[in-house]
Amino acid sequence: MVSRQKRRARLLLAGLAALVAASGVGLLLGAEPLARALLVKEARARGVVLEPGEVSLGLGAVELSGARFTLDGVGGLSGAVERLRVELTGLSPSELTLDGLSLRAEGAPSELIDELSKFSARYRGTGELPLTATRLSASWRPSAEAAPLIELGGGTASHRSRRWVVDASTLAVKRLEVGPLHVEGGGDGARLSVGLGLGLAASAPPPLTMSVARSSGGVTADLTLSPLDLSKLDGALGAAISTRGVRASGTLHLEREAPGTTTGRLALELRGFVPPHPRELDGIVFGDLTELEVSFAVDEARQAASLDPVRAKAGAFKLSGKGALSHDASDTRLDLALRGDLPCTDLARSAATSALGSVVGAWVGHAAKQAVSGSVGITWLIAAKASDLTHPEVRTAVGVGCGLKPLALPKLDLPKLDLPKLEVPGLPKLQVPGLPRPGPP
């Protein structure tokens, strides 16, 4: 009898458990549309237009698969994520974990930057959520139809306490590998380093670093290129000149007021490189160091920049001038006008040295200083496109102002001579009638 009662109790408990389980499944199935609607509403309140994809519920979290999103007012940016887990505090998201995040940006960089700045100002709370992303990839292209110009892959990202870190194992610019990439920063600034595709060890100092600082007056950025053997890039620069034995180093300083134009200064040194030049200029374009200095200003639309002044130096040969950069949806164009003056005496000495040797060249140079004056003005007009840097348009104009120095007759300072009076004895004194008698000498 007792065993029969125990059996009935067990059956009753099993039935109750099955009923509770079925009710729970029903509640969850009924809650999924509600969770989807709440997610879309909460995301929209933070400026994110969300397409959730598949939604699954858990304890204190919601997971999405195949979600897509855009940002309010940022028409050139969209994203997709394979798996997104949203940790909840009540009905509000408290942390995000993304796996397989893909970002796509298109359009003019100036427009994207302005739209993102306005988005950050409108939805300040969106950027404060703790976030972890793995398998991150991103790309930027100038238009929807264009091929990507910048691509990032194998990335991770994290955001905690208003500080964020992004790492990418690959970074390509126009399919040229320049990664890996490391970026870290927060509201007061950021620091970036790029490996330039050299495959450096993690402990090796990165060749390219940049720091960004923000203040009430605007933003400043400083970029530093450590001395780098360009031959390690194995011709990836696409230059028409040999980079064997050439080491490059330089700095770039940028300043941007809020709002206002961006100004900056570039200083670049190429050690082991001398610009191509006629043999007759060997005595002027000497040494193994070429220096370049450029001051520039970028307009508010970030579509053009004026370059003034531009200075270049190779040995004793100096050039100066100005130029401009212009950008459109298809390409970036550089125009330069540079001028240099060569003293005719130096030109004669250099030509004689290259043809006759240093001893005779020095003698000719000394003689030229005595007989030749004036200078030779050389102007270079250079036009190049970013899509074809190896084939720039170069026009040269030469103005010759050399001439012979006028030869002045020497001025002779003769001594004063006190000569004695000359008297010849024995000569008769003649007197002609009608003429007065000569007086004493």
Tab-separated table of C-alpha atoms in Angstrom:
chain	number	residue	atom	x	y	z
A	1	MET	CA	0.000	0.000	0.000
A	2	VAL	CA	2.788	2.358	0.975
A	3	SER	CA	4.776	1.559	-2.145
A	4	ARG	CA	1.694	2.240	-4.272
A	5	GLN	CA	1.303	5.698	-2.669
A	6	LYS	CA	4.989	6.488	-3.264
A	7	ARG	CA	4.594	5.516	-6.905
A	8	ARG	CA	1.600	7.842	-7.306
A	9	ALA	CA	3.508	10.702	-5.616
A	10	ARG	CA	6.411	10.271	-7.983
A	11	LEU	CA	4.110	10.338	-11.005
A	12	LEU	CA	2.445	13.479	-9.671
A	13	LEU	CA	5.793	15.247	-9.159
A	14	ALA	CA	6.926	14.251	-12.641
A	15	GLY	CA	3.728	15.611	-14.124
A	16	LEU	CA	4.104	18.874	-12.227
A	17	ALA	CA	7.723	19.191	-13.408
A	18	ALA	CA	6.689	18.608	-17.013
A	19	LEU	CA	3.916	21.184	-16.675
A	20	VAL	CA	6.308	23.781	-15.221
A	21	ALA	CA	8.857	23.079	-17.961
A	22	ALA	CA	6.234	23.433	-20.682
A	23	SER	CA	4.975	26.660	-19.121
A	24	GLY	CA	8.552	28.006	-18.972
A	25	VAL	CA	9.130	27.237	-22.634
A	26	GLY	CA	5.899	28.977	-23.469
A	27	LEU	CA	6.884	32.006	-21.452
A	28	LEU	CA	10.284	32.167	-23.132
A	29	LEU	CA	8.725	31.801	-26.571
A	30	GLY	CA	6.293	34.524	-25.754
A	31	ALA	CA	9.039	36.744	-24.333
A	32	GLU	CA	11.289	36.584	-27.429
A	33	PRO	CA	9.250	39.104	-29.489
A	34	LEU	CA	9.111	41.329	-26.436
A	35	ALA	CA	12.894	41.059	-25.926
A	36	ARG	CA	13.475	41.844	-29.584
A	37	ALA	CA	11.300	44.959	-29.359
A	38	LEU	CA	12.998	46.100	-26.153
A	39	LEU	CA	16.455	45.620	-27.689
A	40	VAL	CA	15.558	47.665	-30.752
A	41	LYS	CA	14.056	50.393	-28.548
A	42	GLU	CA	17.021	50.543	-26.157
A	43	ALA	CA	19.504	50.580	-29.038
A	44	ARG	CA	17.586	53.351	-30.805
A	45	ALA	CA	17.641	55.464	-27.655
A	46	ARG	CA	21.453	55.222	-27.825
A	47	GLY	CA	21.615	56.202	-31.506
A	48	VAL	CA	22.036	52.648	-32.860
A	49	VAL	CA	19.616	51.430	-35.549
A	50	LEU	CA	19.601	47.679	-34.848
A	51	GLU	CA	18.434	44.684	-36.881
A	52	PRO	CA	18.708	41.976	-34.199
A	53	GLY	CA	18.711	38.826	-36.327
A	54	GLU	CA	18.025	35.724	-34.189
A	55	VAL	CA	17.392	36.371	-30.496
A	56	SER	CA	17.896	33.954	-27.612
A	57	LEU	CA	17.268	34.641	-23.923
A	58	GLY	CA	19.344	33.633	-20.927
A	59	LEU	CA	19.667	34.527	-17.285
A	60	GLY	CA	20.490	38.240	-17.181
A	61	ALA	CA	21.561	38.348	-20.823
A	62	VAL	CA	20.331	38.341	-24.391
A	63	GLU	CA	22.282	36.832	-27.295
A	64	LEU	CA	21.914	37.871	-30.928
A	65	SER	CA	23.095	36.051	-34.057
A	66	GLY	CA	23.524	37.729	-37.438
A	67	ALA	CA	22.777	41.226	-36.188
A	68	ARG	CA	23.305	44.342	-38.302
A	69	PHE	CA	23.415	48.002	-37.298
A	70	THR	CA	23.986	51.594	-38.394
A	71	LEU	CA	24.479	54.802	-36.411
A	72	ASP	CA	21.961	57.623	-36.385
A	73	GLY	CA	23.193	60.460	-38.597
A	74	VAL	CA	26.316	58.591	-39.761
A	75	GLY	CA	25.307	57.509	-43.231
A	76	GLY	CA	28.720	56.214	-44.270
A	77	LEU	CA	29.157	53.615	-41.500
A	78	SER	CA	27.516	50.208	-41.094
A	79	GLY	CA	28.338	47.034	-39.213
A	80	ALA	CA	27.489	43.379	-38.740
A	81	VAL	CA	28.254	40.963	-35.931
A	82	GLU	CA	28.044	37.184	-35.985
A	83	ARG	CA	27.369	36.818	-32.260
A	84	LEU	CA	26.472	39.562	-29.787
A	85	ARG	CA	25.880	38.995	-26.074
A	86	VAL	CA	24.210	41.821	-24.172
A	87	GLU	CA	24.517	41.654	-20.389
A	88	LEU	CA	21.487	43.215	-18.697
A	89	THR	CA	20.929	45.124	-15.489
A	90	GLY	CA	17.173	45.151	-15.290
A	91	LEU	CA	16.135	45.960	-18.830
A	92	SER	CA	19.185	48.125	-19.621
A	93	PRO	CA	22.371	46.835	-21.266
A	94	SER	CA	25.428	46.900	-18.983
A	95	GLU	CA	28.130	45.217	-21.108
A	96	LEU	CA	28.609	44.059	-24.698
A	97	THR	CA	30.601	41.084	-26.020
A	98	LEU	CA	30.940	40.840	-29.786
A	99	ASP	CA	32.480	38.077	-31.850
A	100	GLY	CA	32.956	38.394	-35.602
A	101	LEU	CA	32.454	42.172	-35.729
A	102	SER	CA	32.747	43.689	-39.222
A	103	LEU	CA	32.694	47.453	-39.886
A	104	ARG	CA	32.387	49.156	-43.266
A	105	ALA	CA	32.963	52.876	-43.837
A	106	GLU	CA	32.547	54.711	-47.124
A	107	GLY	CA	32.572	58.302	-48.301
A	108	ALA	CA	34.777	61.325	-47.803
A	109	PRO	CA	36.837	61.132	-44.594
A	110	SER	CA	35.908	64.714	-43.690
A	111	GLU	CA	32.193	63.890	-43.770
A	112	LEU	CA	32.657	60.690	-41.740
A	113	ILE	CA	34.678	62.493	-39.068
A	114	ASP	CA	32.139	65.313	-38.784
A	115	GLU	CA	29.198	62.894	-38.578
A	116	LEU	CA	30.910	60.750	-35.928
A	117	SER	CA	31.769	63.853	-33.886
A	118	LYS	CA	28.129	64.978	-33.940
A	119	PHE	CA	26.970	61.444	-33.033
A	120	SER	CA	29.315	61.344	-30.023
A	121	ALA	CA	27.993	64.702	-28.841
A	122	ARG	CA	24.335	63.600	-29.123
A	123	TYR	CA	24.733	60.111	-27.611
A	124	ARG	CA	27.456	60.435	-24.997
A	125	GLY	CA	26.271	57.392	-23.030
A	126	THR	CA	26.664	55.011	-25.986
A	127	GLY	CA	30.448	55.138	-25.863
A	128	GLU	CA	30.582	54.459	-22.108
A	129	LEU	CA	29.389	50.820	-22.182
A	130	PRO	CA	32.105	48.235	-21.411
A	131	LEU	CA	32.830	46.334	-24.615
A	132	THR	CA	34.953	43.426	-25.828
A	133	ALA	CA	35.236	42.515	-29.509
A	134	THR	CA	37.071	39.621	-31.156
A	135	ARG	CA	37.645	38.670	-34.794
A	136	LEU	CA	37.348	42.347	-35.695
A	137	SER	CA	37.623	43.494	-39.328
A	138	ALA	CA	37.064	46.909	-40.905
A	139	SER	CA	37.396	48.658	-44.255
A	140	TRP	CA	37.110	52.131	-45.769
A	141	ARG	CA	36.417	53.047	-49.379
A	142	PRO	CA	35.801	56.471	-50.963
A	143	SER	CA	32.465	55.365	-52.450
A	144	ALA	CA	30.149	52.378	-52.435
A	145	GLU	CA	31.390	51.300	-55.867
A	146	ALA	CA	35.117	51.773	-55.169
A	147	ALA	CA	37.538	49.125	-53.958
A	148	PRO	CA	38.635	49.371	-50.303
A	149	LEU	CA	41.599	51.700	-49.713
A	150	ILE	CA	42.155	50.710	-46.074
A	151	GLU	CA	41.514	47.225	-44.676
A	152	LEU	CA	42.019	45.882	-41.165
A	153	GLY	CA	41.832	42.242	-40.081
A	154	GLY	CA	42.526	39.870	-37.220
A	155	GLY	CA	41.591	42.552	-34.734
A	156	THR	CA	40.519	42.765	-31.122
A	157	ALA	CA	39.060	45.710	-29.235
A	158	SER	CA	38.192	46.464	-25.634
A	159	HIS	CA	36.660	49.409	-23.812
A	160	ARG	CA	36.785	49.865	-20.048
A	161	SER	CA	36.497	52.963	-17.868
A	162	ARG	CA	36.545	55.280	-20.893
A	163	ARG	CA	39.833	53.744	-22.092
A	164	TRP	CA	39.968	51.662	-25.235
A	165	VAL	CA	42.531	49.469	-26.953
A	166	VAL	CA	42.504	48.171	-30.539
A	167	ASP	CA	44.972	45.655	-31.973
A	168	ALA	CA	45.053	44.291	-35.508
A	169	SER	CA	47.413	41.691	-36.907
A	170	THR	CA	46.977	43.032	-40.455
A	171	LEU	CA	46.521	46.548	-41.812
A	172	ALA	CA	46.639	47.265	-45.556
A	173	VAL	CA	46.556	50.564	-47.442
A	174	LYS	CA	45.637	50.089	-51.108
A	175	ARG	CA	46.436	46.380	-50.553
A	176	LEU	CA	49.923	47.272	-49.337
A	177	GLU	CA	50.543	45.567	-45.985
A	178	VAL	CA	51.609	48.129	-43.357
A	179	GLY	CA	50.435	46.434	-40.136
A	180	PRO	CA	50.353	45.320	-37.427
A	181	LEU	CA	48.441	48.118	-35.717
A	182	HIS	CA	48.086	49.082	-32.050
A	183	VAL	CA	45.897	51.948	-30.831
A	184	GLU	CA	45.045	52.938	-27.277
A	185	GLY	CA	43.529	56.037	-25.774
A	186	GLY	CA	40.635	57.795	-24.157
A	187	GLY	CA	38.942	61.160	-23.988
A	188	ASP	CA	42.174	63.096	-23.478
A	189	GLY	CA	44.087	61.594	-26.376
A	190	ALA	CA	45.397	58.484	-28.049
A	191	ARG	CA	48.593	56.741	-29.075
A	192	LEU	CA	49.060	54.722	-32.248
A	193	SER	CA	51.864	52.522	-33.549
A	194	VAL	CA	52.233	50.812	-36.934
A	195	GLY	CA	54.687	48.067	-37.860
A	196	LEU	CA	54.880	49.063	-41.563
A	197	GLY	CA	54.527	45.445	-42.587
A	198	LEU	CA	58.006	44.521	-41.369
A	199	GLY	CA	56.946	41.532	-39.292
A	200	LEU	CA	58.745	42.873	-36.219
A	201	ALA	CA	58.811	40.994	-32.945
A	202	ALA	CA	56.419	42.148	-30.259
A	203	SER	CA	59.339	43.475	-28.200
A	204	ALA	CA	60.788	45.520	-31.084
A	205	PRO	CA	60.057	49.269	-31.067
A	206	PRO	CA	57.509	50.178	-33.748
A	207	PRO	CA	58.938	52.274	-36.589
A	208	LEU	CA	55.917	54.574	-36.810
A	209	THR	CA	54.233	56.089	-33.756
A	210	MET	CA	51.694	58.865	-33.291
A	211	SER	CA	50.306	60.610	-30.224
A	212	VAL	CA	47.120	62.694	-30.148
A	213	ALA	CA	46.232	65.178	-27.414
A	214	ARG	CA	42.905	66.938	-26.910
A	215	SER	CA	42.287	70.221	-25.140
A	216	SER	CA	39.705	72.992	-25.059
A	217	GLY	CA	41.630	74.734	-27.834
A	218	GLY	CA	41.508	71.780	-30.238
A	219	VAL	CA	43.582	68.733	-31.118
A	220	THR	CA	47.319	68.279	-31.685
A	221	ALA	CA	49.036	65.227	-33.137
A	222	ASP	CA	52.702	64.293	-33.434
A	223	LEU	CA	53.910	61.497	-35.690
A	224	THR	CA	57.453	60.130	-35.544
A	225	LEU	CA	59.203	57.864	-38.041
A	226	SER	CA	62.233	56.234	-36.438
A	227	PRO	CA	65.301	55.722	-38.662
A	228	LEU	CA	64.149	52.989	-41.003
A	229	ASP	CA	66.028	51.095	-43.695
A	230	LEU	CA	63.675	51.526	-46.664
A	231	SER	CA	65.153	48.518	-48.441
A	232	LYS	CA	63.399	46.339	-45.831
A	233	LEU	CA	60.125	47.234	-47.453
A	234	ASP	CA	61.261	45.221	-50.517
A	235	GLY	CA	60.005	47.722	-53.053
A	236	ALA	CA	56.553	47.883	-51.499
A	237	LEU	CA	56.706	51.669	-51.691
A	238	GLY	CA	56.463	51.430	-55.452
A	239	ALA	CA	59.162	54.069	-55.884
A	240	ALA	CA	60.871	54.544	-59.221
A	241	ILE	CA	64.221	55.022	-57.474
A	242	SER	CA	66.329	52.489	-55.640
A	243	THR	CA	65.949	52.437	-51.849
A	244	ARG	CA	68.987	50.258	-51.234
A	245	GLY	CA	71.004	51.723	-48.370
A	246	VAL	CA	68.521	54.566	-47.795
A	247	ARG	CA	67.386	55.280	-44.232
A	248	ALA	CA	64.408	57.547	-43.632
A	249	SER	CA	63.401	59.397	-40.493
A	250	GLY	CA	61.154	62.343	-39.796
A	251	THR	CA	58.461	64.064	-37.780
A	252	LEU	CA	54.999	65.417	-38.529
A	253	HIS	CA	53.202	67.914	-36.290
A	254	LEU	CA	49.489	68.697	-36.721
A	255	GLU	CA	47.291	71.280	-35.031
A	256	ARG	CA	43.546	71.697	-35.432
A	257	GLU	CA	41.448	74.311	-33.729
A	258	ALA	CA	37.833	73.581	-32.982
A	259	PRO	CA	36.468	74.510	-35.467
A	260	GLY	CA	39.104	75.642	-37.931
A	261	THR	CA	41.681	74.601	-40.454
A	262	THR	CA	44.399	72.072	-39.774
A	263	THR	CA	47.990	73.279	-39.944
A	264	GLY	CA	51.194	71.315	-39.679
A	265	ARG	CA	54.887	70.912	-40.322
A	266	LEU	CA	56.726	67.983	-41.913
A	267	ALA	CA	60.459	67.360	-41.575
A	268	LEU	CA	61.942	64.385	-43.426
A	269	GLU	CA	65.521	63.146	-43.774
A	270	LEU	CA	66.697	60.600	-46.344
A	271	ARG	CA	70.207	59.446	-45.485
A	272	GLY	CA	71.989	57.576	-48.244
A	273	PHE	CA	69.903	59.221	-50.957
A	274	VAL	CA	70.892	62.021	-53.348
A	275	PRO	CA	68.315	63.246	-55.888
A	276	PRO	CA	69.025	62.447	-59.550
A	277	HIS	CA	71.017	65.288	-61.123
A	278	PRO	CA	73.378	65.986	-64.055
A	279	ARG	CA	76.981	64.884	-63.637
A	280	GLU	CA	78.079	68.508	-63.844
A	281	LEU	CA	76.401	69.161	-60.480
A	282	ASP	CA	78.323	66.457	-58.594
A	283	GLY	CA	80.366	69.109	-56.840
A	284	ILE	CA	77.202	70.867	-55.614
A	285	VAL	CA	74.794	67.984	-54.906
A	286	PHE	CA	77.228	66.067	-52.723
A	287	GLY	CA	77.092	63.992	-49.559
A	288	ASP	CA	74.445	61.381	-48.748
A	289	LEU	CA	71.734	63.409	-46.986
A	290	THR	CA	68.599	64.934	-48.505
A	291	GLU	CA	66.386	67.064	-46.271
A	292	LEU	CA	62.790	68.185	-46.830
A	293	GLU	CA	60.735	70.682	-44.799
A	294	VAL	CA	57.097	71.545	-45.530
A	295	SER	CA	54.588	73.772	-43.741
A	296	PHE	CA	50.962	73.250	-44.761
A	297	ALA	CA	47.358	74.195	-44.059
A	298	VAL	CA	44.328	71.964	-44.730
A	299	ASP	CA	40.946	73.547	-45.434
A	300	GLU	CA	37.902	72.850	-43.243
A	301	ALA	CA	36.449	70.436	-45.804
A	302	ARG	CA	39.728	68.464	-45.710
A	303	GLN	CA	39.723	68.306	-49.506
A	304	ALA	CA	42.725	70.540	-50.223
A	305	ALA	CA	45.936	71.753	-48.608
A	306	SER	CA	48.323	74.584	-49.353
A	307	LEU	CA	52.046	73.847	-49.003
A	308	ASP	CA	53.997	76.997	-48.155
A	309	PRO	CA	56.899	77.098	-47.762
A	310	VAL	CA	58.503	73.962	-49.184
A	311	ARG	CA	62.262	73.643	-48.709
A	312	ALA	CA	64.603	70.929	-49.971
A	313	LYS	CA	68.348	70.597	-49.507
A	314	ALA	CA	70.896	68.174	-50.963
A	315	GLY	CA	74.485	69.141	-50.257
A	316	ALA	CA	74.980	72.792	-51.166
A	317	PHE	CA	71.994	72.715	-53.529
A	318	LYS	CA	68.917	74.341	-51.976
A	319	LEU	CA	65.396	74.645	-53.360
A	320	SER	CA	62.391	76.503	-52.018
A	321	GLY	CA	58.872	77.188	-53.205
A	322	LYS	CA	55.269	76.227	-52.562
A	323	GLY	CA	52.607	73.834	-53.739
A	324	ALA	CA	49.150	72.379	-53.200
A	325	LEU	CA	47.393	69.081	-52.507
A	326	SER	CA	43.885	68.452	-53.789
A	327	HIS	CA	41.637	65.438	-53.244
A	328	ASP	CA	38.495	64.188	-54.926
A	329	ALA	CA	36.594	60.930	-54.911
A	330	SER	CA	38.970	59.312	-57.403
A	331	ASP	CA	42.487	60.501	-56.551
A	332	THR	CA	44.829	62.892	-54.751
A	333	ARG	CA	46.988	65.333	-56.750
A	334	LEU	CA	50.219	67.088	-55.766
A	335	ASP	CA	51.493	70.239	-57.495
A	336	LEU	CA	54.853	71.824	-56.618
A	337	ALA	CA	56.815	74.794	-57.909
A	338	LEU	CA	60.392	74.883	-56.594
A	339	ARG	CA	63.251	77.227	-57.448
A	340	GLY	CA	66.946	77.232	-56.695
A	341	ASP	CA	69.821	79.554	-57.605
A	342	LEU	CA	73.303	78.269	-58.383
A	343	PRO	CA	76.189	80.766	-58.374
A	344	CYS	CA	77.946	80.622	-61.733
A	345	THR	CA	81.306	80.257	-59.985
A	346	ASP	CA	80.130	77.114	-58.161
A	347	LEU	CA	78.618	75.744	-61.355
A	348	ALA	CA	81.908	76.262	-63.248
A	349	ARG	CA	83.916	74.625	-60.480
A	350	SER	CA	81.509	71.658	-60.257
A	351	ALA	CA	81.512	71.110	-64.051
A	352	ALA	CA	85.313	71.315	-64.196
A	353	THR	CA	85.703	68.922	-61.269
A	354	SER	CA	83.400	66.311	-62.822
A	355	ALA	CA	85.249	66.495	-66.156
A	356	LEU	CA	88.873	67.217	-65.210
A	357	GLY	CA	89.317	66.144	-61.608
A	358	SER	CA	89.440	67.903	-58.279
A	359	VAL	CA	92.794	69.657	-58.739
A	360	VAL	CA	91.964	71.267	-62.065
A	361	GLY	CA	88.400	71.882	-60.896
A	362	ALA	CA	89.640	73.815	-57.877
A	363	TRP	CA	91.920	75.892	-60.146
A	364	VAL	CA	89.029	76.619	-62.529
A	365	GLY	CA	86.780	77.530	-59.608
A	366	HIS	CA	89.372	79.997	-58.306
A	367	ALA	CA	89.771	81.530	-61.748
A	368	ALA	CA	85.984	81.725	-62.188
A	369	LYS	CA	85.657	83.786	-59.022
A	370	GLN	CA	87.910	86.381	-60.624
A	371	ALA	CA	86.181	86.479	-64.011
A	372	VAL	CA	82.554	85.232	-63.736
A	373	SER	CA	79.543	86.726	-61.966
A	374	GLY	CA	75.809	85.999	-61.737
A	375	SER	CA	73.800	82.833	-61.116
A	376	VAL	CA	71.744	80.131	-62.818
A	377	GLY	CA	68.097	79.951	-61.723
A	378	ILE	CA	66.457	76.515	-61.976
A	379	THR	CA	62.690	76.057	-61.570
A	380	TRP	CA	60.964	72.691	-61.243
A	381	LEU	CA	57.219	72.327	-61.831
A	382	ILE	CA	56.114	68.934	-60.510
A	383	ALA	CA	52.664	67.316	-60.784
A	384	ALA	CA	51.948	63.850	-59.378
A	385	LYS	CA	48.953	61.676	-58.533
A	386	ALA	CA	48.703	59.308	-55.566
A	387	SER	CA	47.538	56.557	-57.907
A	388	ASP	CA	50.747	56.825	-59.990
A	389	LEU	CA	53.587	58.277	-57.950
A	390	THR	CA	56.205	56.558	-60.105
A	391	HIS	CA	55.355	58.694	-63.164
A	392	PRO	CA	55.199	62.351	-62.099
A	393	GLU	CA	55.063	65.180	-64.632
A	394	VAL	CA	58.226	67.274	-64.313
A	395	ARG	CA	58.969	70.465	-66.231
A	396	THR	CA	62.234	72.321	-65.832
A	397	ALA	CA	63.016	75.935	-66.658
A	398	VAL	CA	66.575	77.284	-66.555
A	399	GLY	CA	67.425	80.966	-66.456
A	400	VAL	CA	71.099	81.750	-67.028
A	401	GLY	CA	72.417	85.000	-65.636
A	402	CYS	CA	76.127	84.340	-65.899
A	403	GLY	CA	78.479	86.945	-67.340
A	404	LEU	CA	82.067	88.206	-67.299
A	405	LYS	CA	83.062	90.648	-64.646
A	406	PRO	CA	84.186	94.022	-66.104
A	407	LEU	CA	87.993	94.361	-66.004
A	408	ALA	CA	89.141	97.602	-64.328
A	409	LEU	CA	92.546	99.098	-65.328
A	410	PRO	CA	94.979	99.090	-62.463
A	411	LYS	CA	95.588	102.407	-60.718
A	412	LEU	CA	99.353	103.187	-60.568
A	413	ASP	CA	100.655	105.301	-57.735
A	414	LEU	CA	103.955	106.770	-59.117
A	415	PRO	CA	106.400	108.498	-56.761
A	416	LYS	CA	106.905	112.227	-57.101
A	417	LEU	CA	110.322	112.988	-58.724
A	418	ASP	CA	112.209	116.252	-57.976
A	419	LEU	CA	114.119	116.586	-61.262
A	420	PRO	CA	116.969	119.212	-61.548
A	421	LYS	CA	116.721	122.099	-63.971
A	422	LEU	CA	118.314	121.362	-67.261
A	423	GLU	CA	120.768	124.023	-68.551
A	424	VAL	CA	122.956	123.560	-71.628
A	425	PRO	CA	125.945	125.923	-71.617
A	426	GLY	CA	127.282	127.516	-74.806
A	427	LEU	CA	123.954	128.104	-76.522
A	428	PRO	CA	123.404	131.755	-77.589
A	429	LYS	CA	120.438	133.640	-76.342
A	430	LEU	CA	118.251	134.637	-79.257
A	431	GLN	CA	116.277	137.844	-79.368
A	432	VAL	CA	113.680	138.357	-82.068
A	433	PRO	CA	112.670	141.960	-82.697
A	434	GLY	CA	109.123	142.801	-81.546
A	435	LEU	CA	109.030	140.002	-79.010
A	436	PRO	CA	109.574	140.590	-75.355
A	437	ARG	CA	112.769	139.308	-73.821
A	438	PRO	CA	112.162	136.038	-72.053
A	439	GLY	CA	112.300	136.231	-68.343
A	440	PRO	CA	114.167	133.957	-66.114
A	441	PRO	CA	113.024	130.346	-66.205
